[in-house]
């Protein structure tokens, strides 16, 4: 008889990330989030969603919205995520998100939500449409995370407050009833890229920026990228180095560093004595090369509607298996009569 024992399979930690189809994803979304997702998917049990329910907190044109949802799904494949390895789905295809969000609304205080800075920023930006969904957005985000019992959630600085709320809600529910939800931890990547607007470098680059010169979309053609970077706001100092009062150059250095892997000292050294024109041309080249393979793969996926539908259907079924289990657990604890 063999004495050999097989080591028990170590369960991978589960990581969850979402992206809103609220526009065409930008270089900011790519460098700050998407680029890392492929690496994370290789290490963790990855769940990635197109957060369409979140996107309607701001008014969307129906035809454009539909197109953007498919584009973001195709982009998730174009960055190299494998639908057989990771769970890739469209949020609204898994009804448990909306159902759990409603339940969690009743375990969240009005005062807590009122402190959310994103609500304050977005309600100021969309003063004509300060809807309840915008206010309750963090509760839906908590539902997204808690349904999958995610261990880790990659967050940028802008999302930290929302993850804190998700943890508070989960702890509250677990205390009132019994342990139900995994308490998610923030996952802080090595490179915390925060890409700023090319026209207002003290504001983050956003896909819903009404000024297209402020952002580079991941599908922008090379000549458009070159033009946008050429017209990026800088300063009149004329020297390439990272420093105070140099938001525009700091932003371009950050972008260049993310695309080339070079650190700030090396960049400052390489462009010592050269003007902003030469530096901007190098940044534009680096961005074009960084996005080229993504744009090429995207073109293949977006042309194959049947495959996208298949990926979405398989992903939703796989996501629902996990999400429904959590939802039923929650409903049972609250005292609902469960459907047979
Ligand atoms: N400028 C940025 N720099 C670095 N990371 C960024 N992210 C967004 N903008 C930057 C990260 O991208 C992921 C997906 O973001 P999202 O689409 O879910 O929502 P968002 O943060 O609100 O992105 P946008 O582009 O600003 O969308 P709109 O204009 O619709 O509000 C997140 O991990 C985010 O941190």
mmCIF file of C-alpha atoms and ligand atoms in Angstrom:
data_model
loop_
_atom_site.group_PDB
_atom_site.id
_atom_site.type_symbol
_atom_site.label_atom_id
_atom_site.label_comp_id
_atom_site.label_asym_id
_atom_site.label_seq_id
_atom_site.Cartn_x
_atom_site.Cartn_y
_atom_site.Cartn_z
ATOM 1 C CA UNK A 1 0.000 0.000 0.000
ATOM 2 C CA UNK A 2 1.392 3.383 -0.915
ATOM 3 C CA UNK A 3 2.097 5.760 1.963
ATOM 4 C CA UNK A 4 2.106 8.720 -0.380
ATOM 5 C CA UNK A 5 -0.538 11.324 0.392
ATOM 6 C CA UNK A 6 -1.726 13.981 -1.957
ATOM 7 C CA UNK A 7 -1.724 17.470 -0.532
ATOM 8 C CA UNK A 8 -5.232 18.891 -0.249
ATOM 9 C CA UNK A 9 -5.976 21.356 -3.029
ATOM 10 C CA UNK A 10 -5.449 24.874 -1.721
ATOM 11 C CA UNK A 11 -8.495 26.944 -2.457
ATOM 12 C CA UNK A 12 -7.614 30.147 -4.254
ATOM 13 C CA UNK A 13 -8.779 33.395 -2.701
ATOM 14 C CA UNK A 14 -11.674 34.967 -4.539
ATOM 15 C CA UNK A 15 -11.238 38.407 -6.045
ATOM 16 C CA UNK A 16 -14.021 40.550 -7.488
ATOM 17 C CA UNK A 17 -13.848 43.541 -9.827
ATOM 18 C CA UNK A 18 -16.396 45.428 -11.870
ATOM 19 C CA UNK A 19 -16.334 48.080 -14.543
ATOM 20 C CA UNK A 20 -19.232 50.312 -15.539
ATOM 21 C CA UNK A 21 -20.231 50.520 -19.212
ATOM 22 C CA UNK A 22 -20.851 54.237 -18.732
ATOM 23 C CA UNK A 23 -18.707 55.189 -21.705
ATOM 24 C CA UNK A 24 -15.767 53.814 -23.641
ATOM 25 C CA UNK A 25 -13.134 52.749 -21.094
ATOM 26 C CA UNK A 26 -10.180 55.085 -20.821
ATOM 27 C CA UNK A 27 -6.459 54.746 -20.440
ATOM 28 C CA UNK A 28 -7.180 55.437 -16.729
ATOM 29 C CA UNK A 29 -9.478 52.402 -16.458
ATOM 30 C CA UNK A 30 -6.890 50.366 -18.342
ATOM 31 C CA UNK A 31 -3.738 51.315 -16.412
ATOM 32 C CA UNK A 32 -5.503 51.640 -13.050
ATOM 33 C CA UNK A 33 -7.585 48.482 -13.230
ATOM 34 C CA UNK A 34 -7.910 46.348 -16.386
ATOM 35 C CA UNK A 35 -4.205 45.825 -16.999
ATOM 36 C CA UNK A 36 -3.875 44.258 -13.541
ATOM 37 C CA UNK A 37 -6.951 42.053 -13.839
ATOM 38 C CA UNK A 38 -5.279 39.553 -16.142
ATOM 39 C CA UNK A 39 -2.428 39.115 -13.635
ATOM 40 C CA UNK A 40 -4.901 38.808 -10.754
ATOM 41 C CA UNK A 41 -6.931 36.231 -12.675
ATOM 42 C CA UNK A 42 -3.806 34.070 -12.948
ATOM 43 C CA UNK A 43 -3.332 34.082 -9.157
ATOM 44 C CA UNK A 44 -6.846 34.284 -7.729
ATOM 45 C CA UNK A 45 -10.292 32.890 -8.404
ATOM 46 C CA UNK A 46 -11.455 35.878 -10.448
ATOM 47 C CA UNK A 47 -14.991 37.210 -10.822
ATOM 48 C CA UNK A 48 -15.332 40.139 -13.241
ATOM 49 C CA UNK A 49 -18.550 41.949 -14.078
ATOM 50 C CA UNK A 50 -19.792 44.564 -16.487
ATOM 51 C CA UNK A 51 -21.598 46.759 -13.939
ATOM 52 C CA UNK A 52 -24.532 47.885 -16.063
ATOM 53 C CA UNK A 53 -26.883 48.358 -13.085
ATOM 54 C CA UNK A 54 -24.458 50.878 -11.613
ATOM 55 C CA UNK A 55 -24.186 52.752 -14.895
ATOM 56 C CA UNK A 56 -27.870 53.789 -14.965
ATOM 57 C CA UNK A 57 -27.377 55.979 -11.888
ATOM 58 C CA UNK A 58 -26.451 58.472 -14.612
ATOM 59 C CA UNK A 59 -28.849 58.781 -17.570
ATOM 60 C CA UNK A 60 -27.743 56.607 -20.538
ATOM 61 C CA UNK A 61 -28.942 56.719 -24.135
ATOM 62 C CA UNK A 62 -30.450 53.197 -24.668
ATOM 63 C CA UNK A 63 -28.789 52.382 -28.017
ATOM 64 C CA UNK A 64 -25.387 53.711 -26.930
ATOM 65 C CA UNK A 65 -25.689 51.953 -23.574
ATOM 66 C CA UNK A 66 -26.413 48.583 -25.215
ATOM 67 C CA UNK A 67 -23.398 49.048 -27.471
ATOM 68 C CA UNK A 68 -21.155 49.982 -24.563
ATOM 69 C CA UNK A 69 -22.181 46.934 -22.522
ATOM 70 C CA UNK A 70 -21.076 44.663 -25.380
ATOM 71 C CA UNK A 71 -17.912 46.707 -25.892
ATOM 72 C CA UNK A 72 -16.900 46.366 -22.251
ATOM 73 C CA UNK A 73 -17.608 42.618 -22.350
ATOM 74 C CA UNK A 74 -15.423 42.292 -25.477
ATOM 75 C CA UNK A 75 -12.756 44.386 -23.776
ATOM 76 C CA UNK A 76 -12.618 42.000 -20.812
ATOM 77 C CA UNK A 77 -11.757 39.249 -23.303
ATOM 78 C CA UNK A 78 -9.352 41.513 -25.200
ATOM 79 C CA UNK A 79 -7.273 42.147 -22.068
ATOM 80 C CA UNK A 80 -6.747 38.388 -21.908
ATOM 81 C CA UNK A 81 -9.305 37.169 -19.360
ATOM 82 C CA UNK A 82 -10.250 33.567 -20.070
ATOM 83 C CA UNK A 83 -13.991 32.840 -19.642
ATOM 84 C CA UNK A 84 -13.210 29.213 -18.805
ATOM 85 C CA UNK A 85 -10.930 30.237 -15.951
ATOM 86 C CA UNK A 86 -12.654 33.347 -14.621
ATOM 87 C CA UNK A 87 -16.313 34.211 -14.136
ATOM 88 C CA UNK A 88 -17.089 36.986 -16.618
ATOM 89 C CA UNK A 89 -20.661 38.253 -16.746
ATOM 90 C CA UNK A 90 -23.069 41.143 -17.121
ATOM 91 C CA UNK A 91 -24.354 42.269 -13.721
ATOM 92 C CA UNK A 92 -28.046 42.626 -14.700
ATOM 93 C CA UNK A 93 -28.066 39.009 -15.968
ATOM 94 C CA UNK A 94 -27.784 37.833 -12.356
ATOM 95 C CA UNK A 95 -30.929 39.085 -10.568
ATOM 96 C CA UNK A 96 -29.463 38.296 -7.140
ATOM 97 C CA UNK A 97 -27.503 41.588 -7.313
ATOM 98 C CA UNK A 98 -30.636 43.712 -7.269
ATOM 99 C CA UNK A 99 -32.358 41.408 -4.774
ATOM 100 C CA UNK A 100 -29.521 41.445 -2.247
ATOM 101 C CA UNK A 101 -29.038 45.197 -2.725
ATOM 102 C CA UNK A 102 -32.672 45.752 -1.689
ATOM 103 C CA UNK A 103 -32.258 43.622 1.427
ATOM 104 C CA UNK A 104 -28.993 45.348 2.351
ATOM 105 C CA UNK A 105 -30.636 48.777 1.881
ATOM 106 C CA UNK A 106 -32.633 47.867 4.956
ATOM 107 C CA UNK A 107 -29.409 47.256 6.903
ATOM 108 C CA UNK A 108 -27.763 50.527 5.892
ATOM 109 C CA UNK A 109 -28.300 53.871 7.551
ATOM 110 C CA UNK A 110 -29.203 57.046 5.698
ATOM 111 C CA UNK A 111 -26.477 58.895 7.619
ATOM 112 C CA UNK A 112 -23.785 56.469 6.430
ATOM 113 C CA UNK A 113 -24.718 56.958 2.788
ATOM 114 C CA UNK A 114 -24.854 60.734 3.178
ATOM 115 C CA UNK A 115 -21.147 60.783 3.949
ATOM 116 C CA UNK A 116 -20.077 59.163 0.665
ATOM 117 C CA UNK A 117 -17.877 61.580 -1.249
ATOM 118 C CA UNK A 118 -18.633 60.007 -4.649
ATOM 119 C CA UNK A 119 -22.336 60.750 -4.098
ATOM 120 C CA UNK A 120 -21.500 64.348 -3.273
ATOM 121 C CA UNK A 121 -19.275 64.671 -6.377
ATOM 122 C CA UNK A 122 -21.666 62.915 -8.767
ATOM 123 C CA UNK A 123 -24.762 64.707 -7.491
ATOM 124 C CA UNK A 124 -22.962 68.009 -8.019
ATOM 125 C CA UNK A 125 -21.994 66.931 -11.560
ATOM 126 C CA UNK A 126 -25.547 65.739 -12.382
ATOM 127 C CA UNK A 127 -27.610 68.233 -10.390
ATOM 128 C CA UNK A 128 -30.630 67.664 -12.659
ATOM 129 C CA UNK A 129 -30.754 63.951 -11.812
ATOM 130 C CA UNK A 130 -29.847 63.288 -8.177
ATOM 131 C CA UNK A 131 -31.681 59.969 -8.055
ATOM 132 C CA UNK A 132 -32.054 57.468 -5.222
ATOM 133 C CA UNK A 133 -29.947 54.946 -7.169
ATOM 134 C CA UNK A 134 -26.997 57.325 -7.118
ATOM 135 C CA UNK A 135 -27.426 57.628 -3.355
ATOM 136 C CA UNK A 136 -27.713 53.863 -2.820
ATOM 137 C CA UNK A 137 -24.898 52.972 -5.266
ATOM 138 C CA UNK A 138 -22.536 51.784 -2.480
ATOM 139 C CA UNK A 139 -25.164 49.311 -1.234
ATOM 140 C CA UNK A 140 -25.393 47.737 -4.693
ATOM 141 C CA UNK A 141 -21.607 47.587 -4.722
ATOM 142 C CA UNK A 142 -21.710 45.872 -1.307
ATOM 143 C CA UNK A 143 -24.170 43.341 -2.741
ATOM 144 C CA UNK A 144 -21.847 42.715 -5.743
ATOM 145 C CA UNK A 145 -18.963 41.927 -3.415
ATOM 146 C CA UNK A 146 -20.794 40.033 -0.665
ATOM 147 C CA UNK A 147 -22.788 37.766 -3.003
ATOM 148 C CA UNK A 148 -19.545 36.148 -4.157
ATOM 149 C CA UNK A 149 -18.018 35.961 -0.665
ATOM 150 C CA UNK A 150 -15.070 37.823 -2.168
ATOM 151 C CA UNK A 151 -11.922 37.776 -0.051
ATOM 152 C CA UNK A 152 -10.255 40.600 -1.929
ATOM 153 C CA UNK A 153 -11.437 43.625 -3.861
ATOM 154 C CA UNK A 154 -8.925 45.679 -5.849
ATOM 155 C CA UNK A 155 -9.637 49.302 -5.040
ATOM 156 C CA UNK A 156 -8.300 52.629 -6.064
ATOM 157 C CA UNK A 157 -8.333 55.608 -3.704
ATOM 158 C CA UNK A 158 -11.754 56.655 -5.053
ATOM 159 C CA UNK A 159 -13.387 53.353 -4.067
ATOM 160 C CA UNK A 160 -11.903 52.896 -0.571
ATOM 161 C CA UNK A 161 -14.853 54.495 1.200
ATOM 162 C CA UNK A 162 -17.282 52.197 -0.618
ATOM 163 C CA UNK A 163 -15.370 49.088 0.374
ATOM 164 C CA UNK A 164 -15.416 50.268 3.996
ATOM 165 C CA UNK A 165 -19.208 50.508 3.825
ATOM 166 C CA UNK A 166 -19.425 47.006 2.332
ATOM 167 C CA UNK A 167 -17.384 45.735 5.281
ATOM 168 C CA UNK A 168 -19.568 47.625 7.776
ATOM 169 C CA UNK A 169 -22.774 46.249 6.248
ATOM 170 C CA UNK A 170 -21.373 42.701 6.218
ATOM 171 C CA UNK A 171 -20.230 42.944 9.843
ATOM 172 C CA UNK A 172 -23.604 44.342 10.892
ATOM 173 C CA UNK A 173 -25.517 41.513 9.196
ATOM 174 C CA UNK A 174 -23.149 38.870 10.575
ATOM 175 C CA UNK A 175 -23.606 40.289 14.089
ATOM 176 C CA UNK A 176 -27.408 40.548 13.946
ATOM 177 C CA UNK A 177 -27.758 36.973 12.645
ATOM 178 C CA UNK A 178 -24.682 34.742 12.424
ATOM 179 C CA UNK A 179 -21.615 34.668 10.135
ATOM 180 C CA UNK A 180 -23.033 34.908 6.620
ATOM 181 C CA UNK A 181 -20.676 37.078 4.607
ATOM 182 C CA UNK A 182 -16.925 36.948 4.143
ATOM 183 C CA UNK A 183 -15.529 40.322 5.205
ATOM 184 C CA UNK A 184 -13.745 41.615 2.090
ATOM 185 C CA UNK A 185 -10.259 43.073 2.302
ATOM 186 C CA UNK A 186 -8.988 45.784 -0.020
ATOM 187 C CA UNK A 187 -6.407 44.564 -2.496
ATOM 188 C CA UNK A 188 -3.857 47.261 -3.122
ATOM 189 C CA UNK A 189 -1.855 46.534 -6.257
ATOM 190 C CA UNK A 190 1.869 47.318 -6.465
ATOM 191 C CA UNK A 191 1.245 50.008 -9.004
ATOM 192 C CA UNK A 192 -1.542 52.264 -7.799
ATOM 193 C CA UNK A 193 -1.853 54.170 -11.047
ATOM 194 C CA UNK A 194 -4.195 57.112 -10.905
ATOM 195 C CA UNK A 195 -4.370 58.627 -14.330
ATOM 196 C CA UNK A 196 -5.511 62.233 -14.430
ATOM 197 C CA UNK A 197 -7.380 64.206 -17.076
ATOM 198 C CA UNK A 198 -5.134 65.497 -19.858
ATOM 199 C CA UNK A 199 -6.948 68.837 -19.762
ATOM 200 C CA UNK A 200 -7.425 69.208 -15.982
ATOM 201 C CA UNK A 201 -4.623 67.166 -14.408
ATOM 202 C CA UNK A 202 -5.961 67.705 -10.881
ATOM 203 C CA UNK A 203 -9.075 65.640 -11.794
ATOM 204 C CA UNK A 204 -9.047 61.908 -12.551
ATOM 205 C CA UNK A 205 -9.390 60.794 -16.157
ATOM 206 C CA UNK A 206 -13.020 59.661 -16.568
ATOM 207 C CA UNK A 207 -14.860 57.990 -19.412
ATOM 208 C CA UNK A 208 -17.873 60.246 -18.866
ATOM 209 C CA UNK A 209 -15.842 63.462 -19.143
ATOM 210 C CA UNK A 210 -17.808 65.678 -21.547
ATOM 211 C CA UNK A 211 -14.503 66.905 -23.013
ATOM 212 C CA UNK A 212 -12.999 64.046 -25.107
ATOM 213 C CA UNK A 213 -9.617 65.821 -25.103
ATOM 214 C CA UNK A 214 -9.395 65.074 -21.379
ATOM 215 C CA UNK A 215 -9.231 61.305 -21.834
ATOM 216 C CA UNK A 216 -7.730 58.692 -24.111
ATOM 217 C CA UNK A 217 -10.181 55.938 -24.877
ATOM 218 C CA UNK A 218 -8.744 52.437 -25.216
ATOM 219 C CA UNK A 219 -10.122 52.366 -28.770
ATOM 220 C CA UNK A 220 -8.660 55.701 -29.906
ATOM 221 C CA UNK A 221 -6.673 55.398 -33.147
ATOM 222 C CA UNK A 222 -2.913 56.144 -32.913
ATOM 223 C CA UNK A 223 -3.249 59.560 -34.610
ATOM 224 C CA UNK A 224 -5.946 60.566 -32.110
ATOM 225 C CA UNK A 225 -3.775 59.463 -29.175
ATOM 226 C CA UNK A 226 -0.848 61.509 -30.516
ATOM 227 C CA UNK A 227 -3.068 64.584 -30.938
ATOM 228 C CA UNK A 228 -4.577 64.323 -27.459
ATOM 229 C CA UNK A 229 -1.209 63.908 -25.739
ATOM 230 C CA UNK A 230 0.259 66.771 -27.758
ATOM 231 C CA UNK A 231 -2.478 69.058 -26.474
ATOM 232 C CA UNK A 232 -2.195 67.859 -22.837
ATOM 233 C CA UNK A 233 -1.969 70.703 -20.343
ATOM 234 C CA UNK A 234 1.532 71.091 -18.853
ATOM 235 C CA UNK A 235 3.392 74.100 -17.370
ATOM 236 C CA UNK A 236 5.859 76.666 -18.615
ATOM 237 C CA UNK A 237 8.861 75.282 -16.734
ATOM 238 C CA UNK A 238 9.931 73.137 -19.691
ATOM 239 C CA UNK A 239 11.790 70.520 -17.600
ATOM 240 C CA UNK A 240 10.756 66.891 -17.351
ATOM 241 C CA UNK A 241 10.821 65.832 -13.701
ATOM 242 C CA UNK A 242 8.259 64.804 -11.075
ATOM 243 C CA UNK A 243 7.549 67.669 -8.706
ATOM 244 C CA UNK A 244 5.135 69.987 -6.980
ATOM 245 C CA UNK A 245 3.080 72.277 -9.183
ATOM 246 C CA UNK A 246 3.738 70.056 -12.196
ATOM 247 C CA UNK A 247 0.441 68.091 -12.256
ATOM 248 C CA UNK A 248 0.367 67.801 -16.044
ATOM 249 C CA UNK A 249 3.947 66.535 -16.386
ATOM 250 C CA UNK A 250 3.552 64.310 -13.305
ATOM 251 C CA UNK A 251 0.530 62.729 -14.976
ATOM 252 C CA UNK A 252 2.379 62.148 -18.266
ATOM 253 C CA UNK A 253 5.322 60.701 -16.325
ATOM 254 C CA UNK A 254 2.936 58.342 -14.511
ATOM 255 C CA UNK A 255 1.421 57.206 -17.803
ATOM 256 C CA UNK A 256 4.856 56.771 -19.405
ATOM 257 C CA UNK A 257 6.131 54.865 -16.381
ATOM 258 C CA UNK A 258 3.139 52.470 -16.426
ATOM 259 C CA UNK A 259 3.595 51.805 -20.145
ATOM 260 C CA UNK A 260 7.399 51.398 -20.158
ATOM 261 C CA UNK A 261 8.193 50.198 -16.639
ATOM 262 C CA UNK A 262 10.763 53.002 -16.259
ATOM 263 C CA UNK A 263 10.898 54.824 -12.921
ATOM 264 C CA UNK A 264 10.635 58.605 -12.523
ATOM 265 C CA UNK A 265 14.383 59.164 -11.999
ATOM 266 C CA UNK A 266 15.204 57.285 -15.171
ATOM 267 C CA UNK A 267 12.569 59.209 -17.136
ATOM 268 C CA UNK A 268 13.860 62.553 -15.823
ATOM 269 C CA UNK A 269 17.390 61.456 -16.742
ATOM 270 C CA UNK A 270 16.420 60.310 -20.246
ATOM 271 C CA UNK A 271 14.628 63.601 -20.991
ATOM 272 C CA UNK A 272 17.119 65.903 -19.312
ATOM 273 C CA UNK A 273 17.677 68.904 -21.585
ATOM 274 C CA UNK A 274 14.897 67.852 -23.958
ATOM 275 C CA UNK A 275 11.685 69.819 -24.267
ATOM 276 C CA UNK A 276 8.094 68.831 -23.558
ATOM 277 C CA UNK A 277 7.492 68.277 -27.300
ATOM 278 C CA UNK A 278 9.960 65.400 -27.411
ATOM 279 C CA UNK A 279 8.675 63.968 -24.123
ATOM 280 C CA UNK A 280 5.048 64.108 -25.259
ATOM 281 C CA UNK A 281 5.965 62.330 -28.506
ATOM 282 C CA UNK A 282 7.614 59.524 -26.499
ATOM 283 C CA UNK A 283 4.593 59.262 -24.177
ATOM 284 C CA UNK A 284 2.253 59.076 -27.180
ATOM 285 C CA UNK A 285 4.358 56.312 -28.786
ATOM 286 C CA UNK A 286 4.376 54.324 -25.554
ATOM 287 C CA UNK A 287 0.592 54.635 -25.158
ATOM 288 C CA UNK A 288 -0.037 53.657 -28.791
ATOM 289 C CA UNK A 289 2.098 50.524 -28.370
ATOM 290 C CA UNK A 290 0.523 49.676 -25.008
ATOM 291 C CA UNK A 291 -3.011 49.820 -26.393
ATOM 292 C CA UNK A 292 -2.324 48.349 -29.853
ATOM 293 C CA UNK A 293 -2.734 44.636 -28.937
ATOM 294 C CA UNK A 294 -5.835 45.371 -26.858
ATOM 295 C CA UNK A 295 -7.427 47.302 -29.724
ATOM 296 C CA UNK A 296 -6.582 44.541 -32.200
ATOM 297 C CA UNK A 297 -8.008 41.734 -30.057
ATOM 298 C CA UNK A 298 -11.035 43.868 -29.230
ATOM 299 C CA UNK A 299 -11.805 44.232 -32.952
ATOM 300 C CA UNK A 300 -11.966 40.429 -33.267
ATOM 301 C CA UNK A 301 -14.221 39.886 -30.240
ATOM 302 C CA UNK A 302 -16.657 42.701 -30.936
ATOM 303 C CA UNK A 303 -17.209 41.340 -34.451
ATOM 304 C CA UNK A 304 -18.305 37.958 -33.050
ATOM 305 C CA UNK A 305 -21.697 38.666 -31.468
ATOM 306 C CA UNK A 306 -22.526 34.968 -31.114
ATOM 307 C CA UNK A 307 -19.397 34.309 -29.084
ATOM 308 C CA UNK A 308 -20.061 37.320 -26.829
ATOM 309 C CA UNK A 309 -23.593 36.053 -26.145
ATOM 310 C CA UNK A 310 -22.205 32.622 -25.335
ATOM 311 C CA UNK A 311 -19.623 34.087 -22.920
ATOM 312 C CA UNK A 312 -22.285 36.236 -21.224
ATOM 313 C CA UNK A 313 -24.698 33.308 -20.839
ATOM 314 C CA UNK A 314 -22.074 30.914 -19.486
ATOM 315 C CA UNK A 315 -20.695 33.586 -17.161
ATOM 316 C CA UNK A 316 -24.120 34.514 -15.795
ATOM 317 C CA UNK A 317 -24.984 30.878 -15.094
ATOM 318 C CA UNK A 318 -21.687 30.359 -13.295
ATOM 319 C CA UNK A 319 -22.064 33.603 -11.317
ATOM 320 C CA UNK A 320 -25.681 32.833 -10.398
ATOM 321 C CA UNK A 321 -24.708 29.478 -8.877
ATOM 322 C CA UNK A 322 -22.573 31.293 -6.291
ATOM 323 C CA UNK A 323 -24.761 34.385 -5.921
ATOM 324 C CA UNK A 324 -28.043 32.485 -5.444
ATOM 325 C CA UNK A 325 -26.508 30.334 -2.723
ATOM 326 C CA UNK A 326 -25.582 33.472 -0.750
ATOM 327 C CA UNK A 327 -28.934 35.125 -1.417
ATOM 328 C CA UNK A 328 -30.862 32.078 -0.146
ATOM 329 C CA UNK A 329 -28.700 31.995 2.982
ATOM 330 C CA UNK A 330 -29.471 35.670 3.621
ATOM 331 C CA UNK A 331 -33.197 35.287 2.958
ATOM 332 C CA UNK A 332 -33.410 32.324 5.301
ATOM 333 C CA UNK A 333 -31.679 34.233 8.095
ATOM 334 C CA UNK A 334 -33.924 37.269 7.679
ATOM 335 C CA UNK A 335 -36.989 35.007 7.866
ATOM 336 C CA UNK A 336 -38.339 35.015 4.322
ATOM 337 C CA UNK A 337 -40.300 31.994 3.159
ATOM 338 C CA UNK A 338 -37.985 30.513 0.552
ATOM 339 C CA UNK A 339 -39.276 29.540 -2.891
ATOM 340 C CA UNK A 340 -39.402 25.765 -3.421
HETATM 341 N N1 LIG B 1 -8.353 57.778 -13.932
HETATM 342 C C1 LIG B 1 -8.218 56.575 -13.394
HETATM 343 N N2 LIG B 1 -7.000 56.148 -12.997
HETATM 344 C C2 LIG B 1 -6.865 54.914 -12.449
HETATM 345 N N3 LIG B 1 -7.884 54.031 -12.275
HETATM 346 C C3 LIG B 1 -9.106 54.414 -12.668
HETATM 347 N N4 LIG B 1 -10.308 53.796 -12.634
HETATM 348 C C4 LIG B 1 -11.233 54.629 -13.164
HETATM 349 N N5 LIG B 1 -10.668 55.785 -13.542
HETATM 350 C C5 LIG B 1 -9.341 55.692 -13.245
HETATM 351 C C6 LIG B 1 -10.542 52.444 -12.144
HETATM 352 O O1 LIG B 1 -11.219 51.716 -13.163
HETATM 353 C C7 LIG B 1 -12.058 50.716 -12.559
HETATM 354 C C8 LIG B 1 -13.405 50.704 -13.207
HETATM 355 O O2 LIG B 1 -14.020 51.967 -12.975
HETATM 356 P P1 LIG B 1 -15.568 52.131 -13.162
HETATM 357 O O3 LIG B 1 -15.885 52.163 -14.591
HETATM 358 O O4 LIG B 1 -16.301 51.081 -12.416
HETATM 359 O O5 LIG B 1 -15.944 53.483 -12.449
HETATM 360 P P2 LIG B 1 -15.215 54.848 -12.277
HETATM 361 O O6 LIG B 1 -14.102 54.746 -11.295
HETATM 362 O O7 LIG B 1 -16.298 55.841 -11.940
HETATM 363 O O8 LIG B 1 -14.592 55.127 -13.726
HETATM 364 P P3 LIG B 1 -14.794 56.385 -14.640
HETATM 365 O O9 LIG B 1 -14.022 56.146 -15.879
HETATM 366 O O10 LIG B 1 -14.526 57.649 -13.888
HETATM 367 O O11 LIG B 1 -16.337 56.262 -14.985
HETATM 368 P P4 LIG B 1 -17.454 57.369 -14.895
HETATM 369 O O12 LIG B 1 -16.935 58.509 -15.740
HETATM 370 O O13 LIG B 1 -18.665 56.729 -15.490
HETATM 371 O O14 LIG B 1 -17.638 57.723 -13.469
HETATM 372 C C9 LIG B 1 -12.103 51.029 -11.058
HETATM 373 O O15 LIG B 1 -11.271 50.092 -10.381
HETATM 374 C C10 LIG B 1 -11.527 52.421 -10.954
HETATM 375 O O16 LIG B 1 -10.863 52.642 -9.711
#
